Short mmCIF file of C-alpha atoms and ligand atoms in Angstrom, two decimals:
data_model
loop_
_atom_site.label_atom_id
_atom_site.label_comp_id
_atom_site.label_asym_id
_atom_site.label_seq_id
_atom_site.Cartn_x
_atom_site.Cartn_y
_atom_site.Cartn_z
CA MET A 1 -0.18 -0.10 -0.46
CA SER A 2 1.21 3.42 -1.19
CA THR A 3 3.03 5.15 2.05
CA ASP A 4 1.71 8.61 1.14
CA LEU A 5 -1.60 6.95 1.05
CA ILE A 6 -1.25 5.86 4.61
CA GLU A 7 0.17 9.19 5.87
CA ALA A 8 -2.37 11.27 4.44
CA VAL A 9 -5.11 9.22 6.33
CA PRO A 10 -5.50 11.16 9.55
CA VAL A 11 -6.43 7.89 11.47
CA PRO A 12 -3.57 5.80 13.03
CA ILE A 13 -2.88 2.89 10.59
CA ILE A 14 -0.87 -0.08 11.23
CA ILE A 15 -0.03 -2.52 8.67
CA VAL A 16 0.80 -6.41 9.88
CA ASN A 17 2.21 -9.11 7.85
CA ARG A 18 1.40 -13.01 7.42
CA GLU A 19 4.08 -13.54 10.47
CA ARG A 20 2.30 -10.86 12.64
CA ARG A 21 5.03 -8.44 12.69
CA ILE A 22 4.18 -4.74 12.09
CA VAL A 23 5.58 -3.87 8.42
CA SER A 24 4.85 0.13 8.95
CA LEU A 25 3.04 2.76 10.69
CA ASN A 26 1.90 6.09 9.82
CA GLY A 27 2.09 9.35 11.51
CA PHE A 28 -0.44 9.25 13.76
CA ALA A 29 0.22 5.18 14.64
CA ARG A 30 3.73 6.18 15.70
CA SER A 31 2.52 9.14 17.57
CA LEU A 32 0.46 6.74 19.42
CA TYR A 33 2.92 3.78 19.95
CA GLY A 34 6.23 4.85 19.36
CA ALA A 35 8.60 5.32 16.41
CA ASP A 36 10.38 1.93 16.36
CA MET A 37 7.41 -0.44 16.32
CA ALA A 38 8.16 -1.49 12.95
CA GLY A 39 9.33 -5.23 12.61
CA ARG A 40 7.86 -6.11 15.97
CA HIS A 41 5.17 -8.67 16.68
CA TYR A 42 1.92 -6.49 16.86
CA MET A 43 1.21 -7.94 20.09
CA THR A 44 3.64 -5.71 21.69
CA ILE A 45 1.48 -2.89 20.93
CA ILE A 46 -2.07 -4.53 20.91
CA ARG A 47 -3.05 -7.61 23.65
CA GLU A 48 -6.95 -6.62 24.46
CA PRO A 49 -8.13 -10.39 23.44
CA PHE A 50 -10.89 -8.98 21.16
CA CYS A 51 -8.71 -6.65 19.24
CA VAL A 52 -6.19 -9.57 18.82
CA GLN A 53 -9.44 -12.06 17.92
CA GLN A 54 -9.92 -9.13 15.03
CA ILE A 55 -6.54 -8.82 13.60
CA GLU A 56 -6.22 -12.60 13.43
CA ALA A 57 -9.54 -12.90 11.65
CA ALA A 58 -8.10 -10.19 8.88
CA VAL A 59 -4.79 -11.90 8.40
CA THR A 60 -6.61 -15.63 8.02
CA GLY A 61 -9.43 -13.92 6.04
CA ARG A 62 -12.50 -14.42 8.37
CA GLN A 63 -14.94 -11.97 8.74
CA THR A 64 -14.17 -9.01 11.72
CA HIS A 65 -15.94 -6.52 13.64
CA PRO A 66 -15.11 -3.51 15.30
CA ALA A 67 -13.08 -3.90 18.68
CA GLU A 68 -12.91 -1.39 21.38
CA LEU A 69 -9.22 -0.40 22.56
CA ARG A 70 -8.12 1.76 25.38
CA ARG A 71 -5.20 3.47 25.36
CA ARG A 72 -3.71 6.37 27.63
CA VAL A 73 -2.81 9.65 25.61
CA ASP A 74 -1.26 13.02 27.23
CA GLU A 75 -2.64 11.71 30.63
CA ARG A 76 -6.10 10.55 29.77
CA GLU A 77 -7.58 7.22 28.46
CA ARG A 78 -8.58 7.35 25.27
CA ILE A 79 -11.24 5.41 23.71
CA PHE A 80 -10.64 3.73 20.24
CA SER A 81 -12.45 1.77 17.27
CA LEU A 82 -10.46 -0.86 16.31
CA THR A 83 -11.43 -2.33 12.38
CA ALA A 84 -8.69 -4.94 11.10
CA ALA A 85 -9.11 -5.62 7.30
CA PRO A 86 -7.22 -8.17 5.11
CA TRP A 87 -4.10 -6.78 3.15
CA SER A 88 -4.02 -8.01 0.09
CA GLU A 89 -0.16 -8.63 0.34
CA GLY A 90 -1.08 -10.90 3.30
CA GLY A 91 -1.80 -9.61 6.95
CA ALA A 92 -3.71 -7.09 8.26
CA ILE A 93 -4.41 -3.26 8.10
CA VAL A 94 -5.59 -2.01 11.21
CA THR A 95 -7.24 1.24 11.83
CA LEU A 96 -8.20 3.29 14.61
CA ILE A 97 -10.98 6.00 15.35
CA ASP A 98 -10.54 7.71 17.84
CA GLU A 99 -14.20 7.79 19.84
CA THR A 100 -13.43 9.28 23.23
CA GLU A 101 -15.18 12.56 22.64
CA ALA A 102 -18.48 10.36 21.58
CA HIS A 103 -18.10 8.27 24.49
CA ASP A 104 -18.02 11.48 26.70
CA ALA A 105 -21.24 12.83 25.04
CA GLU A 106 -22.89 9.64 25.77
CA ARG A 107 -21.89 9.35 29.60
CA MET A 108 -22.47 13.06 29.87
CA ARG A 109 -26.33 12.53 28.38
CA SER A 110 -26.80 9.44 31.01
CA ASP A 111 -24.93 11.34 34.08
CA PHE A 112 -27.98 14.36 33.02
CA VAL A 113 -30.55 12.05 32.82
CA ALA A 114 -29.82 10.50 36.24
CA ASN A 115 -29.25 13.85 37.84
CA VAL A 116 -32.70 15.14 36.63
CA SER A 117 -34.21 12.22 37.57
CA HIS A 118 -32.47 12.35 40.92
CA GLU A 119 -33.67 16.10 41.84
CA LEU A 120 -37.19 15.60 40.28
CA LYS A 121 -37.42 12.37 42.67
CA THR A 122 -36.52 13.84 45.88
CA PRO A 123 -39.41 16.39 46.26
CA LEU A 124 -41.46 13.86 44.57
CA THR A 125 -41.14 11.60 47.23
CA ALA A 126 -41.20 14.05 49.86
CA LEU A 127 -44.77 15.31 48.37
CA ARG A 128 -46.17 11.59 48.39
CA GLY A 129 -45.30 10.99 51.84
CA LEU A 130 -47.13 14.52 53.07
CA ILE A 131 -50.03 13.59 50.77
CA GLU A 132 -50.07 10.09 52.73
CA THR A 133 -49.93 11.39 56.24
CA LEU A 134 -52.75 14.20 55.33
CA SER A 135 -55.06 11.83 53.99
CA GLY A 136 -54.06 9.49 56.75
CA ALA A 137 -53.12 10.54 60.17
CA ALA A 138 -53.32 13.99 60.06
CA GLN A 139 -56.31 14.29 58.33
CA ASN A 140 -58.05 16.12 61.31
CA ASP A 141 -54.94 17.98 62.72
CA ALA A 142 -55.56 21.46 61.46
CA GLU A 143 -52.01 22.52 62.95
CA ALA A 144 -50.30 19.47 60.97
CA ARG A 145 -52.42 20.41 58.19
CA VAL A 146 -51.29 24.26 57.41
CA ARG A 147 -47.34 22.86 58.61
CA PHE A 148 -47.81 20.27 56.00
CA LEU A 149 -49.44 22.47 53.00
CA ALA A 150 -46.87 24.98 53.38
CA MET A 151 -43.95 21.84 53.27
CA MET A 152 -45.58 20.71 50.13
CA ALA A 153 -45.71 23.94 48.53
CA GLU A 154 -41.79 24.39 48.83
CA GLU A 155 -41.55 21.15 47.43
CA THR A 156 -43.67 22.13 44.43
CA GLU A 157 -41.65 25.48 44.34
CA ARG A 158 -38.10 23.17 43.97
CA MET A 159 -39.66 21.29 41.38
CA HIS A 160 -41.04 24.54 39.78
CA ARG A 161 -37.62 25.85 39.64
CA LEU A 162 -35.87 23.04 38.48
CA VAL A 163 -37.92 22.42 35.56
CA SER A 164 -37.97 26.42 34.51
CA ASP A 165 -34.23 26.06 34.92
CA LEU A 166 -33.91 23.56 32.35
CA LEU A 167 -36.06 24.79 30.21
CA SER A 168 -33.91 28.22 30.09
CA LEU A 169 -30.64 26.17 29.55
CA ASN A 170 -32.29 24.21 26.96
CA ARG A 171 -33.65 27.58 25.13
CA LEU A 172 -29.60 28.92 25.47
CA GLU A 173 -28.24 25.87 24.18
CA ASP A 174 -30.64 25.93 21.13
CA ALA A 175 -28.61 28.09 18.22
CA ASP A 176 -31.87 28.88 16.73
CA VAL A 177 -33.20 30.85 19.73
CA VAL A 178 -32.22 34.43 19.50
CA THR A 179 -30.96 36.76 21.93
CA ARG A 180 -32.28 40.14 21.77
CA ASN A 181 -29.57 42.94 21.29
CA ASP A 182 -31.46 45.91 22.65
CA ARG A 183 -29.61 48.70 23.97
CA ILE A 184 -30.01 48.50 27.81
CA ASP A 185 -28.54 49.97 30.93
CA LEU A 186 -26.67 47.08 32.72
CA CYS A 187 -27.10 49.34 36.42
CA GLU A 188 -30.72 49.39 35.98
CA ILE A 189 -30.98 45.51 35.32
CA ILE A 190 -28.45 44.84 38.27
CA ALA A 191 -30.76 47.33 40.82
CA ALA A 192 -33.73 45.25 39.75
CA ALA A 193 -31.87 41.92 40.29
CA ARG A 194 -30.95 43.38 43.95
CA GLN A 195 -34.47 44.96 44.57
CA SER A 196 -35.96 41.21 43.89
CA LEU A 197 -33.78 39.64 46.35
CA SER A 198 -33.76 42.52 49.08
CA ASP A 199 -36.05 39.90 51.01
CA SER A 200 -33.66 36.94 51.14
CA ALA A 201 -30.88 39.35 51.60
CA ALA A 202 -32.37 40.94 54.85
CA ALA A 203 -33.37 37.25 56.14
CA ARG A 204 -29.72 36.52 56.29
CA GLY A 205 -28.73 40.24 57.49
CA ILE A 206 -26.45 40.70 54.41
CA SER A 207 -26.32 44.19 52.78
CA ILE A 208 -25.77 44.47 48.99
CA VAL A 209 -23.72 47.44 47.95
CA LEU A 210 -23.88 48.49 44.47
CA GLU A 211 -20.73 50.49 42.86
CA GLY A 212 -20.26 52.45 39.91
CA CYS A 213 -23.62 52.82 39.06
CA HIS A 214 -23.76 57.05 39.61
CA GLU A 215 -25.03 57.03 35.98
CA PRO A 216 -26.36 54.44 33.44
CA VAL A 217 -24.05 51.94 31.81
CA PRO A 218 -25.27 51.75 28.56
CA LEU A 219 -24.43 48.24 26.33
CA HIS A 220 -26.37 45.77 23.63
CA GLY A 221 -28.13 42.94 24.90
CA ASP A 222 -30.84 41.14 26.20
CA SER A 223 -32.21 42.35 29.38
CA ASP A 224 -34.19 39.41 30.69
CA GLN A 225 -31.34 37.35 30.29
CA LEU A 226 -28.79 39.58 31.82
CA ARG A 227 -31.07 40.15 34.66
CA GLN A 228 -30.94 36.41 35.09
CA VAL A 229 -27.20 36.26 35.46
CA PHE A 230 -27.25 38.63 38.13
CA ASN A 231 -29.86 36.97 39.83
CA ASN A 232 -28.48 33.77 39.87
CA LEU A 233 -25.11 35.33 41.14
CA VAL A 234 -26.30 37.86 43.79
CA GLU A 235 -29.02 34.91 44.89
CA ASN A 236 -25.31 32.96 45.59
CA ALA A 237 -23.49 35.48 47.33
CA ILE A 238 -26.56 35.85 49.56
CA LYS A 239 -26.96 32.20 49.88
CA TYR A 240 -23.22 31.52 50.16
CA GLY A 241 -21.96 34.52 51.64
CA GLU A 242 -21.45 35.30 55.43
CA GLU A 243 -24.37 35.66 57.51
CA ASN A 244 -24.55 39.71 58.38
CA GLY A 245 -21.95 40.24 55.79
CA THR A 246 -21.67 42.45 52.69
CA VAL A 247 -22.50 41.59 48.92
CA THR A 248 -20.86 43.81 46.59
CA ILE A 249 -21.48 44.43 43.05
CA ALA A 250 -18.90 46.78 41.29
CA VAL A 251 -19.64 47.70 37.57
CA SER A 252 -16.79 49.58 35.80
CA HIS A 253 -16.14 50.38 32.46
CA GLU A 254 -12.66 49.54 30.55
CA LYS A 255 -11.69 51.53 27.67
CA TYR A 256 -9.59 48.33 26.14
CA ASP A 257 -9.84 44.79 27.61
CA PRO A 258 -7.34 42.49 26.29
CA LEU A 259 -9.77 39.56 26.45
CA LEU A 260 -12.38 41.17 24.40
CA ARG A 261 -10.23 42.96 22.55
CA GLY A 262 -11.80 46.32 22.92
CA PRO A 263 -13.97 48.37 25.69
CA ALA A 264 -15.58 46.32 27.99
CA ILE A 265 -18.07 46.29 31.10
CA ARG A 266 -16.82 44.55 33.96
CA ALA A 267 -19.50 43.55 36.78
CA ALA A 268 -18.11 41.92 39.71
CA VAL A 269 -20.22 40.13 42.53
CA THR A 270 -18.46 39.71 45.56
CA ASP A 271 -19.08 38.32 48.83
CA ASP A 272 -17.07 37.42 52.20
CA GLY A 273 -18.30 34.01 52.65
CA ARG A 274 -16.29 30.57 52.96
CA GLY A 275 -14.98 30.58 49.58
CA ILE A 276 -14.39 27.81 46.92
CA GLY A 277 -11.68 25.74 46.86
CA GLN A 278 -9.59 25.74 43.75
CA GLU A 279 -9.76 22.31 42.47
CA HIS A 280 -13.82 23.22 42.33
CA LEU A 281 -13.57 26.40 40.08
CA ALA A 282 -13.21 24.88 36.73
CA ARG A 283 -16.43 22.73 37.11
CA LEU A 284 -18.91 25.17 38.75
CA THR A 285 -20.21 25.72 35.62
CA GLU A 286 -21.17 22.36 34.67
CA ARG A 287 -24.60 21.70 35.37
CA PHE A 288 -25.47 20.31 38.75
CA TYR A 289 -22.13 20.34 40.10
CA ARG A 290 -22.43 21.69 43.92
CA VAL A 291 -19.37 21.82 45.91
CA ASP A 292 -21.03 20.33 48.87
CA ARG A 293 -23.96 18.35 47.62
CA HIS A 294 -25.65 17.83 50.63
CA ARG A 295 -25.52 21.90 51.96
CA SER A 296 -26.39 23.13 48.65
CA ARG A 297 -29.40 20.93 48.39
CA GLN A 298 -30.43 22.03 52.05
CA ILE A 299 -30.71 25.54 50.99
CA GLY A 300 -32.32 24.56 47.93
CA GLY A 301 -29.74 24.68 45.32
CA THR A 302 -29.57 22.41 42.12
CA GLY A 303 -26.35 23.56 40.55
CA LEU A 304 -28.17 25.07 37.66
CA GLY A 305 -27.47 28.52 38.32
CA LEU A 306 -23.67 29.05 36.91
CA ALA A 307 -24.36 26.91 34.22
CA ILE A 308 -26.98 29.17 33.00
CA VAL A 309 -24.84 32.35 33.62
CA LYS A 310 -22.14 31.00 31.59
CA HIS A 311 -24.37 30.34 28.76
CA ILE A 312 -25.70 33.66 28.82
CA VAL A 313 -22.35 35.54 29.06
CA ARG A 314 -21.14 33.73 26.01
CA ARG A 315 -24.39 34.47 24.00
CA HIS A 316 -23.63 37.90 24.81
CA ARG A 317 -19.81 37.08 23.25
CA GLY A 318 -18.34 38.01 27.00
CA TRP A 319 -16.50 36.01 29.38
CA PHE A 320 -17.20 34.83 32.79
CA ARG A 321 -14.77 34.40 35.66
CA ILE A 322 -14.43 33.01 39.19
CA ALA A 323 -11.80 33.52 41.69
CA SER A 324 -12.20 32.56 45.43
CA GLN A 325 -9.93 32.18 48.37
CA VAL A 326 -11.46 29.71 50.87
CA GLY A 327 -11.97 31.40 54.54
CA LYS A 328 -12.30 34.87 52.59
CA GLY A 329 -15.10 34.65 50.07
CA SER A 330 -15.61 34.40 46.19
CA THR A 331 -15.59 36.88 43.37
CA PHE A 332 -17.59 36.21 40.47
CA THR A 333 -16.82 38.58 37.30
CA VAL A 334 -18.89 39.09 34.00
CA LEU A 335 -17.12 40.58 30.88
CA LEU A 336 -19.16 42.19 28.35
CA PRO A 337 -18.34 43.83 25.09
CA ALA A 338 -19.32 47.34 25.43
CA ASP A 339 -20.37 49.69 22.40
N1 LIG B 401 -20.89 32.54 46.35
C1 LIG B 401 -20.72 31.70 46.37
N2 LIG B 401 -19.90 31.36 47.55
C2 LIG B 401 -19.26 29.83 47.60
N3 LIG B 401 -20.22 28.94 46.90
C3 LIG B 401 -20.85 28.96 45.83
C4 LIG B 401 -20.98 30.47 45.56
N4 LIG B 401 -21.95 30.31 44.15
C5 LIG B 401 -21.66 29.05 44.14
N5 LIG B 401 -21.34 28.34 44.84
C6 LIG B 401 -21.18 26.89 44.96
O1 LIG B 401 -21.22 26.32 43.49
C7 LIG B 401 -22.16 25.64 43.09
C8 LIG B 401 -22.87 25.99 41.88
O2 LIG B 401 -23.52 27.06 42.24
P1 LIG B 401 -25.04 27.30 41.07
O3 LIG B 401 -25.69 28.50 41.01
O4 LIG B 401 -24.33 26.77 39.77
O5 LIG B 401 -26.14 26.13 41.71
P2 LIG B 401 -26.67 26.15 43.34
O6 LIG B 401 -26.70 27.27 43.56
O7 LIG B 401 -26.41 25.34 44.01
O8 LIG B 401 -28.02 26.00 42.58
P3 LIG B 401 -29.13 26.83 41.89
O9 LIG B 401 -28.32 28.15 41.40
O10 LIG B 401 -29.45 25.94 40.45
O11 LIG B 401 -30.43 27.16 42.79
C9 LIG B 401 -22.84 25.80 44.40
O12 LIG B 401 -23.60 24.64 44.74
C10 LIG B 401 -22.21 25.93 45.50
O13 LIG B 401 -21.58 24.86 46.03
MG1 LIG B 402 -27.37 29.33 42.25
#
């Protein structure tokens, strides 16, 4: 087979002769197994029984099937689909197609379904128990009825929030749904988010300070979506911030931001809470990721808020960054292109 041809194909190819020795490997296969494999028995590099079976079948002219092969590349296990085909000169041509991404996507999909089901099941189980008790033992107990109805309302609210958050995420991921590009005042949006959360802030004795909003800060964007961004960030700062502490929202205008390569508006939400360990920072915007699952769930969090923030900021062609120090607090910064 022409060397040019096998070098040109952008997947690892290994050619094995009738004696089971490696005749040649293309560049992709060499970077996977090393440059000095030619002449060796193929089993020095491929040992998985099902893969060996397929290569043997190809060499002996029997029917073959794709086989799964795993190999560590750059510190990470990658999954390949191995195909062995008979070589006209006697032997087999082995190709490896990298299917790691497809496997990851499938795993994410099934993790997602498991997470959603679990998050829905918890309030449903609680509701079921409450309904049972209300229709049985507590039927004629007026005091219990009031208490149980309040609990049922809370569980229903939790399910409602989960479903609305999932629907917003779905809309944000849908490329066909347009994000409005109206001329808006970011300070007005942030002030509205602060206003709508004033009761929950007061309940924890937290004061919310807004800086840099002496005059309107105009930009182009979708006011509903941006309001959700600040709603989610300020809500987190109140939930995870220090009791009787301060949440600061600082808005500033940058003439030139190197990340956005142009004028930018920066809005940073800072709390003085317990902070987040460095190891969690990169994963916080994943759907359902929570630092302390148990604690977040207790205070009514499902781990979708920051995933929504990330998507909205991305839709506005901006950047979202999280910085935190354990014991000191966290800062969530939204960077948006200015006009
Ligand atoms: N200001 C903060 N301080 C400390 N930890 C935070 C802060 N904001 C978020 N986190 C951590 O990040 C996790 C993910 O946040 P996110 O807003 O996505 O989810 P949530 O608040 O748990 O639930 P939801 O926002 O869906 O109601 C939280 O569970 C919490 O562990
Ligand atoms: Mg949240």
